[in-house]
């Protein structure tokens, strides 16, 4: 790693001030950023750790919506949402491995927006609101392509407001070496319709499958998507799977998620 | 350089570290606790797993400064007070849960976390929990057997008898 300084502020305001320096970079749990730094793929002059900010920790439940602090670890989400939003807890409990889950944070994952990460799928399918130090961003506006979000330089994901669906399920076809999703589909059924978010499949990152949403909103059953086809255009091609394979998986995983939704 | 203070295996320590100093570097190079192994340095192998405030973490993927004020436990702190192997370590020895032994410190630390969360895991739960700990010798069977034994369960049905 190149040399850099680290600050550990204890308030969002201090973190925002520290991030005003040129080349300063926010540090969540570091489970992606630290390996990136080791490979010298990034060279920040300063890291601003967000793990010491008490206001960004933990989960509050105000009825139909969960408010999850941006620095809340996957392990905490997995335990603390088991009763309130089981599909979210299940997703969080299968990210990476136990040691990664004890460090990695939901805010860090959403800020990174890896095209194969799990959290973007639940945030988009749930119609979450990404809360930063300056504003609130709807998930539909937040995710803007592979590793790209609506965040400005120095803007911090302080919390996520996550509406809890009537029924939901996440199906991840695991890439076994990385534990990322080769394809993952999160299905969320609300009173006013169904939202389907797909991760791992597209060169554009997480996205909604609107045809499936329309079909499932009319008939919430696995058979409702039987007649749909997924285009392989602009899907990811790598050594783990072709675009056509991923297109197939999107439909299969969606069907499984609908069948398992509870 | 920044001074960090923490408790390692019950003893207070204070060291000057750079921003980029990893917890694994602090433990191995500064404190000479070389039982924590660096297998891959890419967060994948789990040989460097230690406990920070009771939770398993990969010490090669955490900065030393982030452990300031924490209680850290390493493999060197796992033996019983009289120096004898603890239940998990003894089970690894009894069931030949290692060959070269390089991954073993991480395996033992991860096992301790598993059994704290889930004192009587199933074989499938053990194998799932070991997702972040790679062993290239054993094929895992005897590691799984050792963990089942450490949890006080019958190991006769575990594969690779």
GROMACS .gro file of C-alpha atoms in nm:
model
  423
    1UNK     CA    1   0.000   0.000   0.000
    2UNK     CA    2   0.105   0.356  -0.061
    3UNK     CA    3   0.131   0.558   0.258
    4UNK     CA    4  -0.170   0.759   0.376
    5UNK     CA    5  -0.310   0.908   0.691
    6UNK     CA    6  -0.621   0.779   0.868
    7UNK     CA    7  -0.866   0.982   1.071
    8UNK     CA    8  -1.135   0.827   1.291
    9UNK     CA    9  -1.395   1.099   1.351
   10UNK     CA   10  -1.677   1.035   1.595
   11UNK     CA   11  -1.939   1.252   1.427
   12UNK     CA   12  -2.076   1.282   1.073
   13UNK     CA   13  -1.989   1.653   1.072
   14UNK     CA   14  -1.624   1.583   1.153
   15UNK     CA   15  -1.613   1.312   0.887
   16UNK     CA   16  -1.756   1.546   0.625
   17UNK     CA   17  -1.498   1.809   0.719
   18UNK     CA   18  -1.215   1.555   0.699
   19UNK     CA   19  -1.332   1.441   0.356
   20UNK     CA   20  -1.297   1.794   0.213
   21UNK     CA   21  -0.924   1.737   0.170
   22UNK     CA   22  -0.817   1.656  -0.181
   23UNK     CA   23  -0.784   1.281  -0.243
   24UNK     CA   24  -0.948   1.194   0.088
   25UNK     CA   25  -1.152   0.873   0.079
   26UNK     CA   26  -1.420   0.741   0.314
   27UNK     CA   27  -1.347   0.401   0.471
   28UNK     CA   28  -1.635   0.177   0.578
   29UNK     CA   29  -1.551  -0.175   0.689
   30UNK     CA   30  -1.272  -0.187   0.433
   31UNK     CA   31  -1.348  -0.535   0.303
   32UNK     CA   32  -1.329  -0.409  -0.056
   33UNK     CA   33  -1.124  -0.094  -0.014
   34UNK     CA   34  -0.831  -0.247   0.178
   35UNK     CA   35  -0.766  -0.520  -0.083
   36UNK     CA   36  -0.794  -0.246  -0.347
   37UNK     CA   37  -0.533  -0.037  -0.166
   38UNK     CA   38  -0.304  -0.338  -0.133
   39UNK     CA   39  -0.312  -0.379  -0.509
   40UNK     CA   40  -0.231  -0.009  -0.545
   41UNK     CA   41  -0.545   0.040  -0.749
   42UNK     CA   42  -0.625   0.343  -0.535
   43UNK     CA   43  -0.395   0.599  -0.379
   44UNK     CA   44  -0.587   0.824  -0.140
   45UNK     CA   45  -0.386   1.074   0.062
   46UNK     CA   46  -0.615   1.021   0.357
   47UNK     CA   47  -0.872   0.770   0.472
   48UNK     CA   48  -1.161   0.883   0.686
   49UNK     CA   49  -1.290   0.587   0.885
   50UNK     CA   50  -1.665   0.589   0.946
   51UNK     CA   51  -1.666   0.305   1.198
   52UNK     CA   52  -1.626   0.528   1.503
   53UNK     CA   53  -1.944   0.730   1.441
   54UNK     CA   54  -2.212   0.614   1.684
   55UNK     CA   55  -2.493   0.789   1.491
   56UNK     CA   56  -2.427   0.566   1.190
   57UNK     CA   57  -2.462   0.240   1.382
   58UNK     CA   58  -2.761   0.019   1.440
   59UNK     CA   59  -3.116  -0.032   1.320
   60UNK     CA   60  -3.437   0.145   1.417
   61UNK     CA   61  -3.784   0.019   1.331
   62UNK     CA   62  -4.055   0.281   1.289
   63UNK     CA   63  -4.341   0.060   1.186
   64UNK     CA   64  -4.330  -0.019   0.815
   65UNK     CA   65  -3.976   0.101   0.755
   66UNK     CA   66  -3.634   0.014   0.891
   67UNK     CA   67  -3.370   0.280   0.931
   68UNK     CA   68  -3.029   0.117   0.909
   69UNK     CA   69  -2.719   0.316   0.997
   70UNK     CA   70  -2.467   0.331   0.716
   71UNK     CA   71  -2.186   0.188   0.929
   72UNK     CA   72  -2.394  -0.110   1.045
   73UNK     CA   73  -2.215  -0.436   0.970
   74UNK     CA   74  -2.363  -0.720   0.768
   75UNK     CA   75  -2.346  -0.939   1.080
   76UNK     CA   76  -2.557  -0.690   1.277
   77UNK     CA   77  -2.812  -0.658   0.997
   78UNK     CA   78  -2.834  -1.037   0.976
   79UNK     CA   79  -2.920  -1.067   1.345
   80UNK     CA   80  -3.121  -0.751   1.409
   81UNK     CA   81  -3.358  -0.774   1.110
   82UNK     CA   82  -3.433  -1.145   1.145
   83UNK     CA   83  -3.778  -1.071   1.287
   84UNK     CA   84  -3.860  -0.747   1.108
   85UNK     CA   85  -3.736  -0.819   0.755
   86UNK     CA   86  -3.631  -1.185   0.726
   87UNK     CA   87  -3.539  -1.168   0.356
   88UNK     CA   88  -3.298  -0.882   0.429
   89UNK     CA   89  -3.150  -1.074   0.723
   90UNK     CA   90  -3.106  -1.380   0.504
   91UNK     CA   91  -2.932  -1.177   0.236
   92UNK     CA   92  -2.698  -1.016   0.488
   93UNK     CA   93  -2.615  -1.351   0.646
   94UNK     CA   94  -2.484  -1.485   0.314
   95UNK     CA   95  -2.254  -1.199   0.215
   96UNK     CA   96  -1.890  -1.309   0.198
   97UNK     CA   97  -1.794  -1.512   0.506
   98UNK     CA   98  -1.836  -1.462   0.882
   99UNK     CA   99  -1.521  -1.252   0.927
  100UNK     CA  100  -1.610  -1.029   0.632
  101UNK     CA  101  -1.962  -0.983   0.772
  102UNK     CA  102  -1.819  -0.867   1.104
  103UNK     CA  103  -1.642  -0.576   0.932
  104UNK     CA  104  -1.822  -0.495   0.607
  105UNK     CA  105  -2.097  -0.232   0.622
  106UNK     CA  106  -2.421  -0.171   0.434
  107UNK     CA  107  -2.323   0.189   0.360
  108UNK     CA  108  -1.988   0.082   0.224
  109UNK     CA  109  -2.149  -0.174  -0.003
  110UNK     CA  110  -2.404   0.074  -0.135
  111UNK     CA  111  -2.141   0.343  -0.189
  112UNK     CA  112  -1.921   0.099  -0.382
  113UNK     CA  113  -2.211  -0.043  -0.590
  114UNK     CA  114  -2.024  -0.349  -0.705
  115UNK     CA  115  -2.224  -0.494  -0.997
  116UNK     CA  116  -2.236  -0.832  -0.820
  117UNK     CA  117  -2.300  -0.715  -0.463
  118UNK     CA  118  -2.611  -0.822  -0.272
  119UNK     CA  119  -2.716  -0.504  -0.089
  120UNK     CA  120  -2.791  -0.302  -0.404
  121UNK     CA  121  -3.053  -0.566  -0.493
  122UNK     CA  122  -3.243  -0.541  -0.165
  123UNK     CA  123  -3.219  -0.161  -0.164
  124UNK     CA  124  -3.355  -0.131  -0.517
  125UNK     CA  125  -3.624  -0.398  -0.478
  126UNK     CA  126  -3.742  -0.251  -0.147
  127UNK     CA  127  -3.761   0.100  -0.289
  128UNK     CA  128  -3.517   0.215  -0.024
  129UNK     CA  129  -3.410   0.571   0.033
  130UNK     CA  130  -3.037   0.636   0.062
  131UNK     CA  131  -2.980   0.901   0.326
  132UNK     CA  132  -2.660   1.103   0.308
  133UNK     CA  133  -2.516   1.391   0.505
  134UNK     CA  134  -2.683   1.634   0.264
  135UNK     CA  135  -2.995   1.474   0.113
  136UNK     CA  136  -3.218   1.174   0.060
  137UNK     CA  137  -3.190   0.980  -0.267
  138UNK     CA  138  -3.445   0.727  -0.393
  139UNK     CA  139  -3.285   0.395  -0.484
  140UNK     CA  140  -3.424   0.430  -0.838
  141UNK     CA  141  -3.210   0.744  -0.878
  142UNK     CA  142  -2.915   0.631  -0.668
  143UNK     CA  143  -2.776   0.336  -0.867
  144UNK     CA  144  -2.629   0.472  -1.190
  145UNK     CA  145  -2.426   0.184  -1.330
  146UNK     CA  146  -2.136  -0.041  -1.241
  147UNK     CA  147  -1.948   0.112  -0.944
  148UNK     CA  148  -2.137   0.436  -1.008
  149UNK     CA  149  -2.387   0.608  -0.779
  150UNK     CA  150  -2.548   0.947  -0.735
  151UNK     CA  151  -2.306   1.027  -0.449
  152UNK     CA  152  -2.097   1.341  -0.487
  153UNK     CA  153  -1.736   1.360  -0.378
  154UNK     CA  154  -1.717   1.359   0.001
  155UNK     CA  155  -2.083   1.263   0.042
  156UNK     CA  156  -2.144   0.993   0.305
  157UNK     CA  157  -2.421   0.731   0.320
  158UNK     CA  158  -2.530   0.791   0.677
  159UNK     CA  159  -2.837   0.564   0.676
  160UNK     CA  160  -3.071   0.362   0.460
  161UNK     CA  161  -3.446   0.384   0.496
  162UNK     CA  162  -3.582   0.043   0.394
  163UNK     CA  163  -3.957  -0.014   0.350
  164UNK     CA  164  -4.055  -0.367   0.458
  165UNK     CA  165  -4.254  -0.556   0.192
  166UNK     CA  166  -4.548  -0.788   0.258
  167UNK     CA  167  -4.346  -1.073   0.111
  168UNK     CA  168  -3.990  -1.092  -0.011
  169UNK     CA  169  -3.709  -1.330  -0.096
  170UNK     CA  170  -3.356  -1.316  -0.232
  171UNK     CA  171  -3.207  -1.592  -0.442
  172UNK     CA  172  -2.834  -1.578  -0.501
  173UNK     CA  173  -2.658  -1.808  -0.744
  174UNK     CA  174  -2.323  -1.797  -0.570
  175UNK     CA  175  -1.994  -1.761  -0.751
  176UNK     CA  176  -1.826  -2.005  -0.513
  177UNK     CA  177  -1.478  -1.853  -0.497
  178UNK     CA  178  -1.584  -1.496  -0.420
  179UNK     CA  179  -1.927  -1.551  -0.258
  180UNK     CA  180  -2.054  -1.268  -0.474
  181UNK     CA  181  -2.367  -1.325  -0.681
  182UNK     CA  182  -2.309  -1.472  -1.024
  183UNK     CA  183  -2.671  -1.366  -1.049
  184UNK     CA  184  -2.890  -1.258  -0.761
  185UNK     CA  185  -3.259  -1.165  -0.771
  186UNK     CA  186  -3.452  -0.990  -0.496
  187UNK     CA  187  -3.831  -0.999  -0.525
  188UNK     CA  188  -4.037  -0.770  -0.301
  189UNK     CA  189  -4.419  -0.772  -0.296
  190UNK     CA  190  -4.586  -0.457  -0.167
  191UNK     CA  191  -4.955  -0.376  -0.143
  192UNK     CA  192  -4.925  -0.158  -0.453
  193UNK     CA  193  -4.713  -0.390  -0.664
  194UNK     CA  194  -4.406  -0.606  -0.699
  195UNK     CA  195  -4.048  -0.492  -0.745
  196UNK     CA  196  -3.777  -0.719  -0.887
  197UNK     CA  197  -3.409  -0.622  -0.867
  198UNK     CA  198  -3.131  -0.811  -1.040
  199UNK     CA  199  -2.763  -0.802  -0.940
  200UNK     CA  200  -2.458  -0.974  -1.086
  201UNK     CA  201  -2.602  -0.991  -1.435
  202UNK     CA  202  -2.564  -0.660  -1.612
  203UNK     CA  203  -2.281  -0.437  -1.727
  204UNK     CA  204  -2.505  -0.157  -1.599
  205UNK     CA  205  -2.501  -0.298  -1.244
  206UNK     CA  206  -2.811  -0.358  -1.038
  207UNK     CA  207  -3.136  -0.297  -1.226
  208UNK     CA  208  -3.508  -0.372  -1.214
  209UNK     CA  209  -3.675  -0.633  -1.433
  210UNK     CA  210  -3.991  -0.441  -1.514
  211UNK     CA  211  -4.159  -0.706  -1.731
  212UNK     CA  212  -4.144  -0.949  -1.441
  213UNK     CA  213  -4.272  -0.680  -1.205
  214UNK     CA  214  -4.579  -0.625  -1.425
  215UNK     CA  215  -4.648  -0.997  -1.454
  216UNK     CA  216  -4.600  -1.060  -1.083
  217UNK     CA  217  -4.806  -0.760  -0.980
  218UNK     CA  218  -5.097  -0.918  -1.171
  219UNK     CA  219  -5.029  -1.272  -1.049
  220UNK     CA  220  -4.774  -1.333  -0.775
  221UNK     CA  221  -4.677  -1.686  -0.869
  222UNK     CA  222  -4.367  -1.843  -1.023
  223UNK     CA  223  -4.574  -1.939  -1.325
  224UNK     CA  224  -4.655  -1.575  -1.400
  225UNK     CA  225  -4.308  -1.520  -1.551
  226UNK     CA  226  -4.303  -1.847  -1.747
  227UNK     CA  227  -4.371  -1.675  -2.077
  228UNK     CA  228  -4.109  -1.400  -2.032
  229UNK     CA  229  -3.764  -1.402  -2.184
  230UNK     CA  230  -3.458  -1.214  -2.062
  231UNK     CA  231  -3.239  -1.051  -2.325
  232UNK     CA  232  -2.867  -1.126  -2.304
  233UNK     CA  233  -2.787  -0.784  -2.447
  234UNK     CA  234  -2.538  -0.597  -2.227
  235UNK     CA  235  -2.520  -0.873  -1.967
  236UNK     CA  236  -2.182  -0.954  -1.812
  237UNK     CA  237  -1.953  -1.196  -1.994
  238UNK     CA  238  -1.666  -1.343  -1.794
  239UNK     CA  239  -1.503  -1.679  -1.729
  240UNK     CA  240  -1.780  -1.768  -1.485
  241UNK     CA  241  -2.066  -1.733  -1.729
  242UNK     CA  242  -2.178  -1.602  -2.066
  243UNK     CA  243  -2.445  -1.335  -2.110
  244UNK     CA  244  -2.689  -1.604  -2.226
  245UNK     CA  245  -2.619  -1.811  -1.912
  246UNK     CA  246  -2.678  -1.511  -1.691
  247UNK     CA  247  -3.000  -1.427  -1.878
  248UNK     CA  248  -3.121  -1.780  -1.808
  249UNK     CA  249  -3.026  -1.749  -1.441
  250UNK     CA  250  -3.217  -1.423  -1.402
  251UNK     CA  251  -3.542  -1.595  -1.488
  252UNK     CA  252  -3.469  -1.908  -1.286
  253UNK     CA  253  -3.366  -1.712  -0.977
  254UNK     CA  254  -3.672  -1.486  -1.008
  255UNK     CA  255  -3.898  -1.789  -1.018
  256UNK     CA  256  -3.731  -1.940  -0.715
  257UNK     CA  257  -3.756  -1.612  -0.525
  258UNK     CA  258  -4.128  -1.584  -0.595
  259UNK     CA  259  -4.187  -1.944  -0.491
  260UNK     CA  260  -3.992  -1.893  -0.168
  261UNK     CA  261  -4.122  -1.544  -0.082
  262UNK     CA  262  -4.269  -1.511   0.265
  263UNK     CA  263   0.277   0.782   1.317
  264UNK     CA  264  -0.009   0.736   1.557
  265UNK     CA  265  -0.008   0.568   1.894
  266UNK     CA  266  -0.262   0.292   1.933
  267UNK     CA  267  -0.350   0.125   2.259
  268UNK     CA  268  -0.531  -0.203   2.288
  269UNK     CA  269  -0.551  -0.521   2.489
  270UNK     CA  270  -0.399  -0.826   2.322
  271UNK     CA  271  -0.467  -1.159   2.491
  272UNK     CA  272  -0.543  -0.974   2.812
  273UNK     CA  273  -0.227  -0.764   2.816
  274UNK     CA  274  -0.232  -0.390   2.749
  275UNK     CA  275  -0.012  -0.287   2.457
  276UNK     CA  276   0.075   0.048   2.304
  277UNK     CA  277   0.253   0.090   1.972
  278UNK     CA  278   0.327   0.362   1.717
  279UNK     CA  279   0.183   0.272   1.378
  280UNK     CA  280   0.145   0.424   1.033
  281UNK     CA  281  -0.200   0.480   0.888
  282UNK     CA  282  -0.150   0.188   0.651
  283UNK     CA  283  -0.030  -0.054   0.921
  284UNK     CA  284  -0.257  -0.357   0.921
  285UNK     CA  285  -0.365  -0.523   1.243
  286UNK     CA  286  -0.187  -0.838   1.123
  287UNK     CA  287   0.134  -0.638   1.078
  288UNK     CA  288   0.106  -0.492   1.427
  289UNK     CA  289   0.052  -0.837   1.576
  290UNK     CA  290   0.326  -1.015   1.384
  291UNK     CA  291   0.598  -0.754   1.332
  292UNK     CA  292   0.560  -0.526   1.633
  293UNK     CA  293   0.428  -0.765   1.899
  294UNK     CA  294   0.601  -1.072   1.752
  295UNK     CA  295   0.282  -1.277   1.782
  296UNK     CA  296   0.354  -1.478   1.471
  297UNK     CA  297   0.089  -1.741   1.533
  298UNK     CA  298  -0.145  -1.523   1.328
  299UNK     CA  299  -0.056  -1.625   0.974
  300UNK     CA  300  -0.066  -1.433   0.647
  301UNK     CA  301  -0.168  -1.680   0.381
  302UNK     CA  302  -0.301  -1.472   0.094
  303UNK     CA  303  -0.304  -1.108   0.203
  304UNK     CA  304  -0.615  -1.067  -0.014
  305UNK     CA  305  -0.885  -1.134   0.250
  306UNK     CA  306  -0.969  -1.476   0.117
  307UNK     CA  307  -0.782  -1.746   0.311
  308UNK     CA  308  -0.868  -1.671   0.674
  309UNK     CA  309  -0.531  -1.777   0.818
  310UNK     CA  310  -0.511  -1.433   0.982
  311UNK     CA  311  -0.844  -1.449   1.166
  312UNK     CA  312  -0.830  -1.301   1.517
  313UNK     CA  313  -1.102  -1.174   1.748
  314UNK     CA  314  -1.159  -0.802   1.792
  315UNK     CA  315  -1.401  -0.728   2.075
  316UNK     CA  316  -1.508  -1.090   2.056
  317UNK     CA  317  -1.581  -1.098   1.684
  318UNK     CA  318  -1.381  -1.288   1.422
  319UNK     CA  319  -1.213  -1.057   1.171
  320UNK     CA  320  -0.945  -1.095   0.909
  321UNK     CA  321  -0.655  -0.907   1.065
  322UNK     CA  322  -0.497  -0.852   0.722
  323UNK     CA  323  -0.807  -0.655   0.622
  324UNK     CA  324  -0.833  -0.417   0.914
  325UNK     CA  325  -0.606  -0.125   0.996
  326UNK     CA  326  -0.432  -0.131   1.333
  327UNK     CA  327  -0.571   0.214   1.406
  328UNK     CA  328  -0.924   0.075   1.381
  329UNK     CA  329  -0.846  -0.160   1.670
  330UNK     CA  330  -0.749   0.130   1.896
  331UNK     CA  331  -0.911   0.067   2.233
  332UNK     CA  332  -1.024  -0.283   2.137
  333UNK     CA  333  -0.975  -0.617   2.303
  334UNK     CA  334  -0.789  -0.844   2.063
  335UNK     CA  335  -0.747  -1.219   2.099
  336UNK     CA  336  -0.504  -1.425   1.893
  337UNK     CA  337  -0.415  -1.791   1.875
  338UNK     CA  338  -0.145  -1.728   2.138
  339UNK     CA  339  -0.418  -1.651   2.390
  340UNK     CA  340  -0.629  -1.961   2.332
  341UNK     CA  341  -0.457  -2.219   2.549
  342UNK     CA  342  -0.582  -2.288   2.899
  343UNK     CA  343  -0.427  -2.099   3.191
  344UNK     CA  344  -0.201  -2.395   3.271
  345UNK     CA  345  -0.067  -2.399   2.916
  346UNK     CA  346  -0.260  -2.706   2.805
  347UNK     CA  347  -0.452  -2.696   2.478
  348UNK     CA  348  -0.808  -2.569   2.499
  349UNK     CA  349  -1.101  -2.784   2.391
  350UNK     CA  350  -1.088  -2.672   2.028
  351UNK     CA  351  -0.711  -2.705   1.996
  352UNK     CA  352  -0.719  -3.048   2.159
  353UNK     CA  353  -0.995  -3.162   1.924
  354UNK     CA  354  -0.788  -3.053   1.623
  355UNK     CA  355  -0.500  -3.261   1.755
  356UNK     CA  356  -0.713  -3.562   1.847
  357UNK     CA  357  -0.888  -3.574   1.509
  358UNK     CA  358  -0.591  -3.478   1.295
  359UNK     CA  359  -0.762  -3.157   1.186
  360UNK     CA  360  -0.445  -3.030   1.024
  361UNK     CA  361  -0.160  -3.141   0.808
  362UNK     CA  362   0.084  -2.857   0.741
  363UNK     CA  363  -0.082  -2.645   1.008
  364UNK     CA  364  -0.060  -2.313   0.828
  365UNK     CA  365  -0.435  -2.247   0.826
  366UNK     CA  366  -0.487  -2.384   1.177
  367UNK     CA  367  -0.465  -2.059   1.378
  368UNK     CA  368  -0.743  -1.910   1.165
  369UNK     CA  369  -0.942  -2.231   1.179
  370UNK     CA  370  -0.924  -2.239   1.559
  371UNK     CA  371  -1.022  -1.872   1.593
  372UNK     CA  372  -1.312  -1.914   1.349
  373UNK     CA  373  -1.426  -2.227   1.532
  374UNK     CA  374  -1.430  -2.036   1.859
  375UNK     CA  375  -1.663  -1.779   1.702
  376UNK     CA  376  -1.886  -2.046   1.555
  377UNK     CA  377  -1.926  -2.233   1.882
  378UNK     CA  378  -1.999  -1.909   2.067
  379UNK     CA  379  -2.283  -1.832   1.824
  380UNK     CA  380  -2.397  -2.190   1.774
  381UNK     CA  381  -2.276  -2.434   2.042
  382UNK     CA  382  -2.410  -2.746   1.865
  383UNK     CA  383  -2.373  -2.684   1.490
  384UNK     CA  384  -2.467  -2.940   1.230
  385UNK     CA  385  -2.203  -3.064   0.989
  386UNK     CA  386  -2.355  -2.845   0.717
  387UNK     CA  387  -2.344  -2.541   0.945
  388UNK     CA  388  -1.979  -2.608   1.023
  389UNK     CA  389  -1.888  -2.632   0.657
  390UNK     CA  390  -2.081  -2.315   0.575
  391UNK     CA  391  -1.918  -2.122   0.857
  392UNK     CA  392  -1.573  -2.218   0.726
  393UNK     CA  393  -1.639  -2.045   0.392
  394UNK     CA  394  -1.379  -1.783   0.469
  395UNK     CA  395  -1.107  -2.023   0.588
  396UNK     CA  396  -0.913  -2.209   0.323
  397UNK     CA  397  -0.717  -2.530   0.389
  398UNK     CA  398  -0.520  -2.680   0.103
  399UNK     CA  399  -0.414  -3.000   0.281
  400UNK     CA  400  -0.693  -3.176   0.460
  401UNK     CA  401  -0.990  -3.159   0.232
  402UNK     CA  402  -1.167  -3.023   0.542
  403UNK     CA  403  -1.310  -3.355   0.660
  404UNK     CA  404  -1.094  -3.385   0.970
  405UNK     CA  405  -1.132  -3.016   1.045
  406UNK     CA  406  -1.509  -3.060   1.041
  407UNK     CA  407  -1.472  -3.368   1.256
  408UNK     CA  408  -1.255  -3.179   1.505
  409UNK     CA  409  -1.509  -2.898   1.528
  410UNK     CA  410  -1.796  -3.139   1.581
  411UNK     CA  411  -1.591  -3.308   1.855
  412UNK     CA  412  -1.508  -2.973   2.013
  413UNK     CA  413  -1.880  -2.903   2.034
  414UNK     CA  414  -1.925  -3.229   2.223
  415UNK     CA  415  -2.106  -3.408   1.943
  416UNK     CA  416  -2.070  -3.755   1.798
  417UNK     CA  417  -1.826  -3.754   1.508
  418UNK     CA  418  -1.870  -4.111   1.392
  419UNK     CA  419  -2.101  -4.004   1.108
  420UNK     CA  420  -1.871  -3.738   0.967
  421UNK     CA  421  -1.741  -3.809   0.618
  422UNK     CA  422  -1.394  -3.956   0.555
  423UNK     CA  423  -1.403  -4.205   0.833
   0.00000   0.00000   0.00000
